[in-house]
């Protein structure tokens, strides 16, 4: 017995074969005909039979038509087939008897009550509306009764048959098994029920029933354990959802609840703009929500998921655009007066010429500072591209206009380093810079806070110490967040709230392809430094094994003799019993015997100690720094020319790229040695080899992506806004981009009240966060 879906699929399959030139024109009709002849016998619906006859009418003359007409006819045939699919395989809910308010608390719904409501809340189901978007994890196909002989081991199947025999086995006091033999025209299956004596009242010898359960083969017999059973007359042929469950809620119960809530979507108005619905053939809201929960066919389900993906992208991108628009419309930002004289003065004393990309980025920033609406800009640039200088330019402009700046960085090592550098640079033009860390002495902290509050400090650099409540500014005009992905949304927000609509610049080296950056940071403007300072040489990257370390040591001795410095990086601080890996502490002891002026740096050390060591490394009292990945972000030591990364196979490529970026920050030739054991997998070796020849952060991230597979590349959680359920931001990158552009150029007509209301429902308070970042 065939279901209409299978028949239509078979037709489609034949058309596919024709398209791939596997079938000839004259073979199509016979193939269609034989499917129809065998299978339509079981279709009782007269309309369907009529429609199939019509379809055959299209196919029949195909072999004899002239070539041109053949092709035309073939197209019509495909359209006709799709029409049938839409007619028979997709449906929507009819008007439910009673309308229930969308936000009715879940506990008031039928079959729920206080206790179940608590369980449901655990899985995010708090009211009727939330049930629409709770996804099944799988589906059961109950449309087709299988012949016993066709059932397969391990497959859930629906069968029907006559009970021909039964036995009751009392295995022990606690366990009684009832076995039934059920027979259809093709074979026998054994159904076993454990401690379910009540089935005897219903399942009696000679009666026919339908059974649903997992078929297992054992000892050459087919078997089902505790199947569901139905009287054949009451059997509903349908596809049923299987939901993820929680304590206290069974599959039967959740289905019962959903059967009541989901049809309410009938009363829910469509919010996707009509032109988009048409352009992308998106199922309407009733059809798509039904297709997720109670699809009429697997075709319906597939289209529903596809449609939900469009919905998700449209809502998300609209939210970003709206948020960007609303922050642009805020006229109460600070419009700064900048003559540019002060920066000119600074450029004269700067020891190098900024790159074109740096100048371009700064121009974009300056425009924002002058403009009335607050800046919301991301500065993206590969490691070593010189983001810090650009931020200095912004600070200088902001200072000239009479405002304070704050720069937040993720670690105190980095904060200290930035402070020393920036202070040295900016004090020459009269900018007063201070540093605030968690470990700053209380007395000093108090002093700094006072000076901030009365405007005596022009730029404060710090870690999250900056976001404490008692840090108050007199006139905060510019916020810079370095390595922004290291901070949570709330941390960024807290700092931002210390000013009145301050300008915001976030900086990142996380290489995201531009399209992706635009689509997921669509609420930010983006400046990209896509150019390295002049004279930079590629870091020679060499793959090597332990056995070569002696040679590498010799090489490092030569480098140090020429006044250069080196890093040794290990995956662990201390040796572990579980992992057989070299660790920083132990290697420090060994390397001390090999080299002079060696120091150790790791995350478990006190901040003060760490800063002390970084200062010594910076002033070249220390030649060799043995460390973990704490040096991964931002550390800038221009004379460091060698980095040795042991157990390189333990690191992600993007992380390796960041680490490698610690050297090659001057005109000198630098080297990166990637050390691995002898027997790492071939694939890992290939991956590292590819990395050793790739120097562009974007390309590295793409390689990373191709090895890791899409999806895992960039957790949406990092963005802190939204987790996609239907969209893979990497795989669907082009689609995201396309829709974003389309929304952007049709804002006037698309962004109506219905769409805005839905966005508010989905993102609610999170929209504020989008506003801020
Ligand atoms: P990142 O973008 O990784 O934060 P930094 O801002 O720390 O990079 O800059 C890396 C190094 O390059 C610093 O020592 C900085 O002084 C130097 N630098 C920045 N811009 C230029 C330039 N245009 N020419 C030469 N050196 C530059
Ligand atoms: Mg940096």
PDB file of C-alpha atoms in Angstrom, residues 458-677:
ATOM      1  CA  UNK A 458      41.425  62.233  30.424  1.00  0.00           C
ATOM      2  CA  UNK A 459      41.876  58.560  29.636  1.00  0.00           C
ATOM      3  CA  UNK A 460      41.421  55.606  31.946  1.00  0.00           C
ATOM      4  CA  UNK A 461      42.700  52.204  30.897  1.00  0.00           C
ATOM      5  CA  UNK A 462      41.654  49.131  32.848  1.00  0.00           C
ATOM      6  CA  UNK A 463      40.140  45.723  33.162  1.00  0.00           C
ATOM      7  CA  UNK A 464      36.586  45.058  34.337  1.00  0.00           C
ATOM      8  CA  UNK A 465      37.613  47.057  37.420  1.00  0.00           C
ATOM      9  CA  UNK A 466      36.271  49.916  35.325  1.00  0.00           C
ATOM     10  CA  UNK A 467      32.703  48.732  35.557  1.00  0.00           C
ATOM     11  CA  UNK A 468      32.422  48.897  39.344  1.00  0.00           C
ATOM     12  CA  UNK A 469      29.600  51.099  40.536  1.00  0.00           C
ATOM     13  CA  UNK A 470      31.777  53.694  42.206  1.00  0.00           C
ATOM     14  CA  UNK A 471      33.716  54.475  39.038  1.00  0.00           C
ATOM     15  CA  UNK A 472      32.155  57.733  37.914  1.00  0.00           C
ATOM     16  CA  UNK A 473      33.177  60.015  35.092  1.00  0.00           C
ATOM     17  CA  UNK A 474      32.759  63.727  34.792  1.00  0.00           C
ATOM     18  CA  UNK A 475      32.422  63.780  31.023  1.00  0.00           C
ATOM     19  CA  UNK A 476      32.767  60.387  29.428  1.00  0.00           C
ATOM     20  CA  UNK A 477      32.607  60.744  25.673  1.00  0.00           C
ATOM     21  CA  UNK A 478      34.340  57.677  24.212  1.00  0.00           C
ATOM     22  CA  UNK A 479      34.507  54.031  25.179  1.00  0.00           C
ATOM     23  CA  UNK A 480      36.957  51.634  23.616  1.00  0.00           C
ATOM     24  CA  UNK A 481      36.688  47.914  24.215  1.00  0.00           C
ATOM     25  CA  UNK A 482      39.714  45.933  23.122  1.00  0.00           C
ATOM     26  CA  UNK A 483      39.337  42.246  22.238  1.00  0.00           C
ATOM     27  CA  UNK A 484      35.626  42.767  22.658  1.00  0.00           C
ATOM     28  CA  UNK A 485      34.701  39.093  22.263  1.00  0.00           C
ATOM     29  CA  UNK A 486      36.326  38.459  25.620  1.00  0.00           C
ATOM     30  CA  UNK A 487      33.623  40.416  27.404  1.00  0.00           C
ATOM     31  CA  UNK A 488      30.048  39.513  28.118  1.00  0.00           C
ATOM     32  CA  UNK A 489      27.262  41.698  26.835  1.00  0.00           C
ATOM     33  CA  UNK A 490      26.392  42.861  30.330  1.00  0.00           C
ATOM     34  CA  UNK A 491      29.937  43.911  31.113  1.00  0.00           C
ATOM     35  CA  UNK A 492      30.054  46.034  27.999  1.00  0.00           C
ATOM     36  CA  UNK A 493      26.678  47.492  28.796  1.00  0.00           C
ATOM     37  CA  UNK A 494      27.703  48.476  32.311  1.00  0.00           C
ATOM     38  CA  UNK A 495      30.595  50.515  31.050  1.00  0.00           C
ATOM     39  CA  UNK A 496      28.501  52.123  28.365  1.00  0.00           C
ATOM     40  CA  UNK A 497      25.948  53.236  30.930  1.00  0.00           C
ATOM     41  CA  UNK A 498      28.576  55.307  32.694  1.00  0.00           C
ATOM     42  CA  UNK A 499      28.336  57.914  30.000  1.00  0.00           C
ATOM     43  CA  UNK A 500      25.420  59.689  28.405  1.00  0.00           C
ATOM     44  CA  UNK A 501      25.180  58.234  24.900  1.00  0.00           C
ATOM     45  CA  UNK A 502      28.958  57.934  24.599  1.00  0.00           C
ATOM     46  CA  UNK A 503      30.623  56.919  21.369  1.00  0.00           C
ATOM     47  CA  UNK A 504      31.573  53.261  21.346  1.00  0.00           C
ATOM     48  CA  UNK A 505      34.415  51.584  19.525  1.00  0.00           C
ATOM     49  CA  UNK A 506      34.912  47.844  19.935  1.00  0.00           C
ATOM     50  CA  UNK A 507      38.078  46.276  18.601  1.00  0.00           C
ATOM     51  CA  UNK A 508      38.602  42.692  17.628  1.00  0.00           C
ATOM     52  CA  UNK A 509      41.086  40.483  15.869  1.00  0.00           C
ATOM     53  CA  UNK A 510      38.675  37.564  15.741  1.00  0.00           C
ATOM     54  CA  UNK A 511      38.703  37.004  12.054  1.00  0.00           C
ATOM     55  CA  UNK A 512      35.183  36.669  10.780  1.00  0.00           C
ATOM     56  CA  UNK A 513      34.530  36.836   7.057  1.00  0.00           C
ATOM     57  CA  UNK A 514      33.141  40.268   6.286  1.00  0.00           C
ATOM     58  CA  UNK A 515      29.769  39.023   5.132  1.00  0.00           C
ATOM     59  CA  UNK A 516      29.323  37.135   8.345  1.00  0.00           C
ATOM     60  CA  UNK A 517      30.403  40.092  10.432  1.00  0.00           C
ATOM     61  CA  UNK A 518      27.837  42.244   8.707  1.00  0.00           C
ATOM     62  CA  UNK A 519      25.089  39.752   9.169  1.00  0.00           C
ATOM     63  CA  UNK A 520      25.609  38.995  12.814  1.00  0.00           C
ATOM     64  CA  UNK A 521      26.888  42.373  13.888  1.00  0.00           C
ATOM     65  CA  UNK A 522      24.476  44.133  11.570  1.00  0.00           C
ATOM     66  CA  UNK A 523      23.739  46.632  14.305  1.00  0.00           C
ATOM     67  CA  UNK A 524      27.324  47.884  14.251  1.00  0.00           C
ATOM     68  CA  UNK A 525      29.173  49.872  11.656  1.00  0.00           C
ATOM     69  CA  UNK A 526      32.396  48.199  10.702  1.00  0.00           C
ATOM     70  CA  UNK A 527      35.836  49.508   9.904  1.00  0.00           C
ATOM     71  CA  UNK A 528      38.423  47.070   8.707  1.00  0.00           C
ATOM     72  CA  UNK A 529      42.198  47.397   8.800  1.00  0.00           C
ATOM     73  CA  UNK A 530      43.013  45.124   5.919  1.00  0.00           C
ATOM     74  CA  UNK A 531      46.646  46.033   5.533  1.00  0.00           C
ATOM     75  CA  UNK A 532      49.771  45.376   7.583  1.00  0.00           C
ATOM     76  CA  UNK A 533      52.268  48.117   8.439  1.00  0.00           C
ATOM     77  CA  UNK A 534      54.958  48.501   5.861  1.00  0.00           C
ATOM     78  CA  UNK A 535      58.016  46.305   5.936  1.00  0.00           C
ATOM     79  CA  UNK A 536      56.418  43.512   7.941  1.00  0.00           C
ATOM     80  CA  UNK A 537      57.740  40.110   6.977  1.00  0.00           C
ATOM     81  CA  UNK A 538      55.712  36.937   7.081  1.00  0.00           C
ATOM     82  CA  UNK A 539      56.479  34.889  10.158  1.00  0.00           C
ATOM     83  CA  UNK A 540      58.363  31.832   8.901  1.00  0.00           C
ATOM     84  CA  UNK A 541      56.342  28.965  10.252  1.00  0.00           C
ATOM     85  CA  UNK A 542      58.025  25.602  10.620  1.00  0.00           C
ATOM     86  CA  UNK A 543      56.502  22.252  11.556  1.00  0.00           C
ATOM     87  CA  UNK A 544      58.821  20.184  13.642  1.00  0.00           C
ATOM     88  CA  UNK A 545      59.026  17.335  16.128  1.00  0.00           C
ATOM     89  CA  UNK A 546      60.625  16.981  19.534  1.00  0.00           C
ATOM     90  CA  UNK A 547      63.702  15.386  18.066  1.00  0.00           C
ATOM     91  CA  UNK A 548      64.575  18.661  16.384  1.00  0.00           C
ATOM     92  CA  UNK A 549      64.432  20.779  19.528  1.00  0.00           C
ATOM     93  CA  UNK A 550      68.216  20.860  20.013  1.00  0.00           C
ATOM     94  CA  UNK A 551      68.631  22.576  16.654  1.00  0.00           C
ATOM     95  CA  UNK A 552      65.902  25.022  17.477  1.00  0.00           C
ATOM     96  CA  UNK A 553      67.604  25.864  20.770  1.00  0.00           C
ATOM     97  CA  UNK A 554      70.827  26.555  18.907  1.00  0.00           C
ATOM     98  CA  UNK A 555      68.936  28.840  16.549  1.00  0.00           C
ATOM     99  CA  UNK A 556      67.357  30.718  19.442  1.00  0.00           C
ATOM    100  CA  UNK A 557      70.775  31.291  20.979  1.00  0.00           C
ATOM    101  CA  UNK A 558      71.804  33.060  17.800  1.00  0.00           C
ATOM    102  CA  UNK A 559      68.691  35.229  17.804  1.00  0.00           C
ATOM    103  CA  UNK A 560      69.227  36.235  21.408  1.00  0.00           C
ATOM    104  CA  UNK A 561      72.817  37.101  20.714  1.00  0.00           C
ATOM    105  CA  UNK A 562      71.474  39.586  18.186  1.00  0.00           C
ATOM    106  CA  UNK A 563      69.314  41.224  20.837  1.00  0.00           C
ATOM    107  CA  UNK A 564      66.069  39.436  20.050  1.00  0.00           C
ATOM    108  CA  UNK A 565      63.648  37.634  22.329  1.00  0.00           C
ATOM    109  CA  UNK A 566      61.621  34.435  22.303  1.00  0.00           C
ATOM    110  CA  UNK A 567      58.440  32.816  23.608  1.00  0.00           C
ATOM    111  CA  UNK A 568      57.939  29.167  24.533  1.00  0.00           C
ATOM    112  CA  UNK A 569      54.266  28.210  24.758  1.00  0.00           C
ATOM    113  CA  UNK A 570      52.781  25.131  26.476  1.00  0.00           C
ATOM    114  CA  UNK A 571      49.196  23.936  26.744  1.00  0.00           C
ATOM    115  CA  UNK A 572      49.372  23.354  30.507  1.00  0.00           C
ATOM    116  CA  UNK A 573      50.679  25.236  33.529  1.00  0.00           C
ATOM    117  CA  UNK A 574      51.566  22.135  35.491  1.00  0.00           C
ATOM    118  CA  UNK A 575      52.127  18.553  34.532  1.00  0.00           C
ATOM    119  CA  UNK A 576      48.954  16.573  34.792  1.00  0.00           C
ATOM    120  CA  UNK A 577      48.466  12.940  35.675  1.00  0.00           C
ATOM    121  CA  UNK A 578      45.862  12.494  33.017  1.00  0.00           C
ATOM    122  CA  UNK A 579      47.516  14.180  30.076  1.00  0.00           C
ATOM    123  CA  UNK A 580      50.997  13.303  29.010  1.00  0.00           C
ATOM    124  CA  UNK A 581      51.988  16.826  28.022  1.00  0.00           C
ATOM    125  CA  UNK A 582      54.860  19.113  28.712  1.00  0.00           C
ATOM    126  CA  UNK A 583      53.882  21.949  31.012  1.00  0.00           C
ATOM    127  CA  UNK A 584      55.124  25.505  31.376  1.00  0.00           C
ATOM    128  CA  UNK A 585      56.367  25.161  34.955  1.00  0.00           C
ATOM    129  CA  UNK A 586      58.460  22.091  34.332  1.00  0.00           C
ATOM    130  CA  UNK A 587      59.832  23.327  31.040  1.00  0.00           C
ATOM    131  CA  UNK A 588      60.744  26.605  32.685  1.00  0.00           C
ATOM    132  CA  UNK A 589      63.041  24.656  35.026  1.00  0.00           C
ATOM    133  CA  UNK A 590      64.637  22.887  32.067  1.00  0.00           C
ATOM    134  CA  UNK A 591      64.971  25.907  29.818  1.00  0.00           C
ATOM    135  CA  UNK A 592      66.642  27.847  32.626  1.00  0.00           C
ATOM    136  CA  UNK A 593      69.530  25.401  32.309  1.00  0.00           C
ATOM    137  CA  UNK A 594      69.765  26.004  28.576  1.00  0.00           C
ATOM    138  CA  UNK A 595      69.340  29.798  28.368  1.00  0.00           C
ATOM    139  CA  UNK A 596      70.021  32.908  30.440  1.00  0.00           C
ATOM    140  CA  UNK A 597      67.319  35.355  31.546  1.00  0.00           C
ATOM    141  CA  UNK A 598      64.385  32.990  31.357  1.00  0.00           C
ATOM    142  CA  UNK A 599      61.075  33.801  33.071  1.00  0.00           C
ATOM    143  CA  UNK A 600      57.796  32.030  33.625  1.00  0.00           C
ATOM    144  CA  UNK A 601      54.337  33.518  33.067  1.00  0.00           C
ATOM    145  CA  UNK A 602      51.009  31.795  33.561  1.00  0.00           C
ATOM    146  CA  UNK A 603      47.442  32.516  34.464  1.00  0.00           C
ATOM    147  CA  UNK A 604      47.664  31.193  38.008  1.00  0.00           C
ATOM    148  CA  UNK A 605      50.225  33.787  39.016  1.00  0.00           C
ATOM    149  CA  UNK A 606      49.271  36.958  40.871  1.00  0.00           C
ATOM    150  CA  UNK A 607      48.624  39.944  38.636  1.00  0.00           C
ATOM    151  CA  UNK A 608      51.400  41.929  40.188  1.00  0.00           C
ATOM    152  CA  UNK A 609      53.879  39.157  39.487  1.00  0.00           C
ATOM    153  CA  UNK A 610      52.667  38.859  35.925  1.00  0.00           C
ATOM    154  CA  UNK A 611      52.949  42.576  35.286  1.00  0.00           C
ATOM    155  CA  UNK A 612      56.379  42.651  36.793  1.00  0.00           C
ATOM    156  CA  UNK A 613      57.536  39.939  34.410  1.00  0.00           C
ATOM    157  CA  UNK A 614      55.925  41.530  31.368  1.00  0.00           C
ATOM    158  CA  UNK A 615      57.652  44.798  32.191  1.00  0.00           C
ATOM    159  CA  UNK A 616      60.987  43.011  32.398  1.00  0.00           C
ATOM    160  CA  UNK A 617      60.313  41.234  29.131  1.00  0.00           C
ATOM    161  CA  UNK A 618      59.366  44.536  27.571  1.00  0.00           C
ATOM    162  CA  UNK A 619      62.535  46.240  28.799  1.00  0.00           C
ATOM    163  CA  UNK A 620      64.544  43.212  27.628  1.00  0.00           C
ATOM    164  CA  UNK A 621      65.834  42.240  31.056  1.00  0.00           C
ATOM    165  CA  UNK A 622      64.252  38.938  30.196  1.00  0.00           C
ATOM    166  CA  UNK A 623      65.109  37.189  26.922  1.00  0.00           C
ATOM    167  CA  UNK A 624      62.885  34.161  27.047  1.00  0.00           C
ATOM    168  CA  UNK A 625      59.321  33.958  28.260  1.00  0.00           C
ATOM    169  CA  UNK A 626      57.941  30.521  29.050  1.00  0.00           C
ATOM    170  CA  UNK A 627      54.191  30.709  29.113  1.00  0.00           C
ATOM    171  CA  UNK A 628      50.736  29.359  28.483  1.00  0.00           C
ATOM    172  CA  UNK A 629      48.141  30.961  26.265  1.00  0.00           C
ATOM    173  CA  UNK A 630      47.866  33.973  28.608  1.00  0.00           C
ATOM    174  CA  UNK A 631      50.038  35.773  26.092  1.00  0.00           C
ATOM    175  CA  UNK A 632      47.570  34.927  23.388  1.00  0.00           C
ATOM    176  CA  UNK A 633      45.871  38.282  23.136  1.00  0.00           C
ATOM    177  CA  UNK A 634      47.398  41.616  22.463  1.00  0.00           C
ATOM    178  CA  UNK A 635      50.856  41.331  24.004  1.00  0.00           C
ATOM    179  CA  UNK A 636      53.154  43.532  21.952  1.00  0.00           C
ATOM    180  CA  UNK A 637      56.913  42.960  22.198  1.00  0.00           C
ATOM    181  CA  UNK A 638      58.470  44.287  18.986  1.00  0.00           C
ATOM    182  CA  UNK A 639      61.837  42.564  19.497  1.00  0.00           C
ATOM    183  CA  UNK A 640      60.379  39.108  20.044  1.00  0.00           C
ATOM    184  CA  UNK A 641      61.300  37.176  16.906  1.00  0.00           C
ATOM    185  CA  UNK A 642      60.800  33.533  17.858  1.00  0.00           C
ATOM    186  CA  UNK A 643      57.824  31.667  19.243  1.00  0.00           C
ATOM    187  CA  UNK A 644      58.035  27.951  19.940  1.00  0.00           C
ATOM    188  CA  UNK A 645      54.638  26.324  20.436  1.00  0.00           C
ATOM    189  CA  UNK A 646      54.900  22.839  21.879  1.00  0.00           C
ATOM    190  CA  UNK A 647      52.049  20.358  21.426  1.00  0.00           C
ATOM    191  CA  UNK A 648      50.831  22.611  18.637  1.00  0.00           C
ATOM    192  CA  UNK A 649      48.232  19.994  17.716  1.00  0.00           C
ATOM    193  CA  UNK A 650      46.456  20.825  20.976  1.00  0.00           C
ATOM    194  CA  UNK A 651      45.525  24.318  19.852  1.00  0.00           C
ATOM    195  CA  UNK A 652      42.884  25.574  17.450  1.00  0.00           C
ATOM    196  CA  UNK A 653      44.162  27.264  14.317  1.00  0.00           C
ATOM    197  CA  UNK A 654      42.747  30.640  15.219  1.00  0.00           C
ATOM    198  CA  UNK A 655      44.459  30.351  18.561  1.00  0.00           C
ATOM    199  CA  UNK A 656      47.731  29.429  16.854  1.00  0.00           C
ATOM    200  CA  UNK A 657      47.293  32.457  14.641  1.00  0.00           C
ATOM    201  CA  UNK A 658      46.880  34.697  17.666  1.00  0.00           C
ATOM    202  CA  UNK A 659      49.939  33.139  19.274  1.00  0.00           C
ATOM    203  CA  UNK A 660      51.997  33.500  16.125  1.00  0.00           C
ATOM    204  CA  UNK A 661      50.916  37.137  16.068  1.00  0.00           C
ATOM    205  CA  UNK A 662      53.052  37.725  19.175  1.00  0.00           C
ATOM    206  CA  UNK A 663      56.092  37.814  16.886  1.00  0.00           C
ATOM    207  CA  UNK A 664      56.646  39.553  13.592  1.00  0.00           C
ATOM    208  CA  UNK A 665      55.570  42.870  15.055  1.00  0.00           C
ATOM    209  CA  UNK A 666      58.521  44.824  13.677  1.00  0.00           C
ATOM    210  CA  UNK A 667      60.560  44.851  10.509  1.00  0.00           C
ATOM    211  CA  UNK A 668      62.683  41.926  11.669  1.00  0.00           C
ATOM    212  CA  UNK A 669      62.239  38.440  10.270  1.00  0.00           C
ATOM    213  CA  UNK A 670      60.420  36.281  12.797  1.00  0.00           C
ATOM    214  CA  UNK A 671      59.937  32.553  13.249  1.00  0.00           C
ATOM    215  CA  UNK A 672      57.226  30.287  14.614  1.00  0.00           C
ATOM    216  CA  UNK A 673      58.062  26.672  15.424  1.00  0.00           C
ATOM    217  CA  UNK A 674      55.129  24.325  15.776  1.00  0.00           C
ATOM    218  CA  UNK A 675      56.282  21.290  17.714  1.00  0.00           C
ATOM    219  CA  UNK A 676      54.331  18.046  17.834  1.00  0.00           C
ATOM    220  CA  UNK A 677      54.977  14.445  18.796  1.00  0.00           C
TER     221      UNK A 677
END
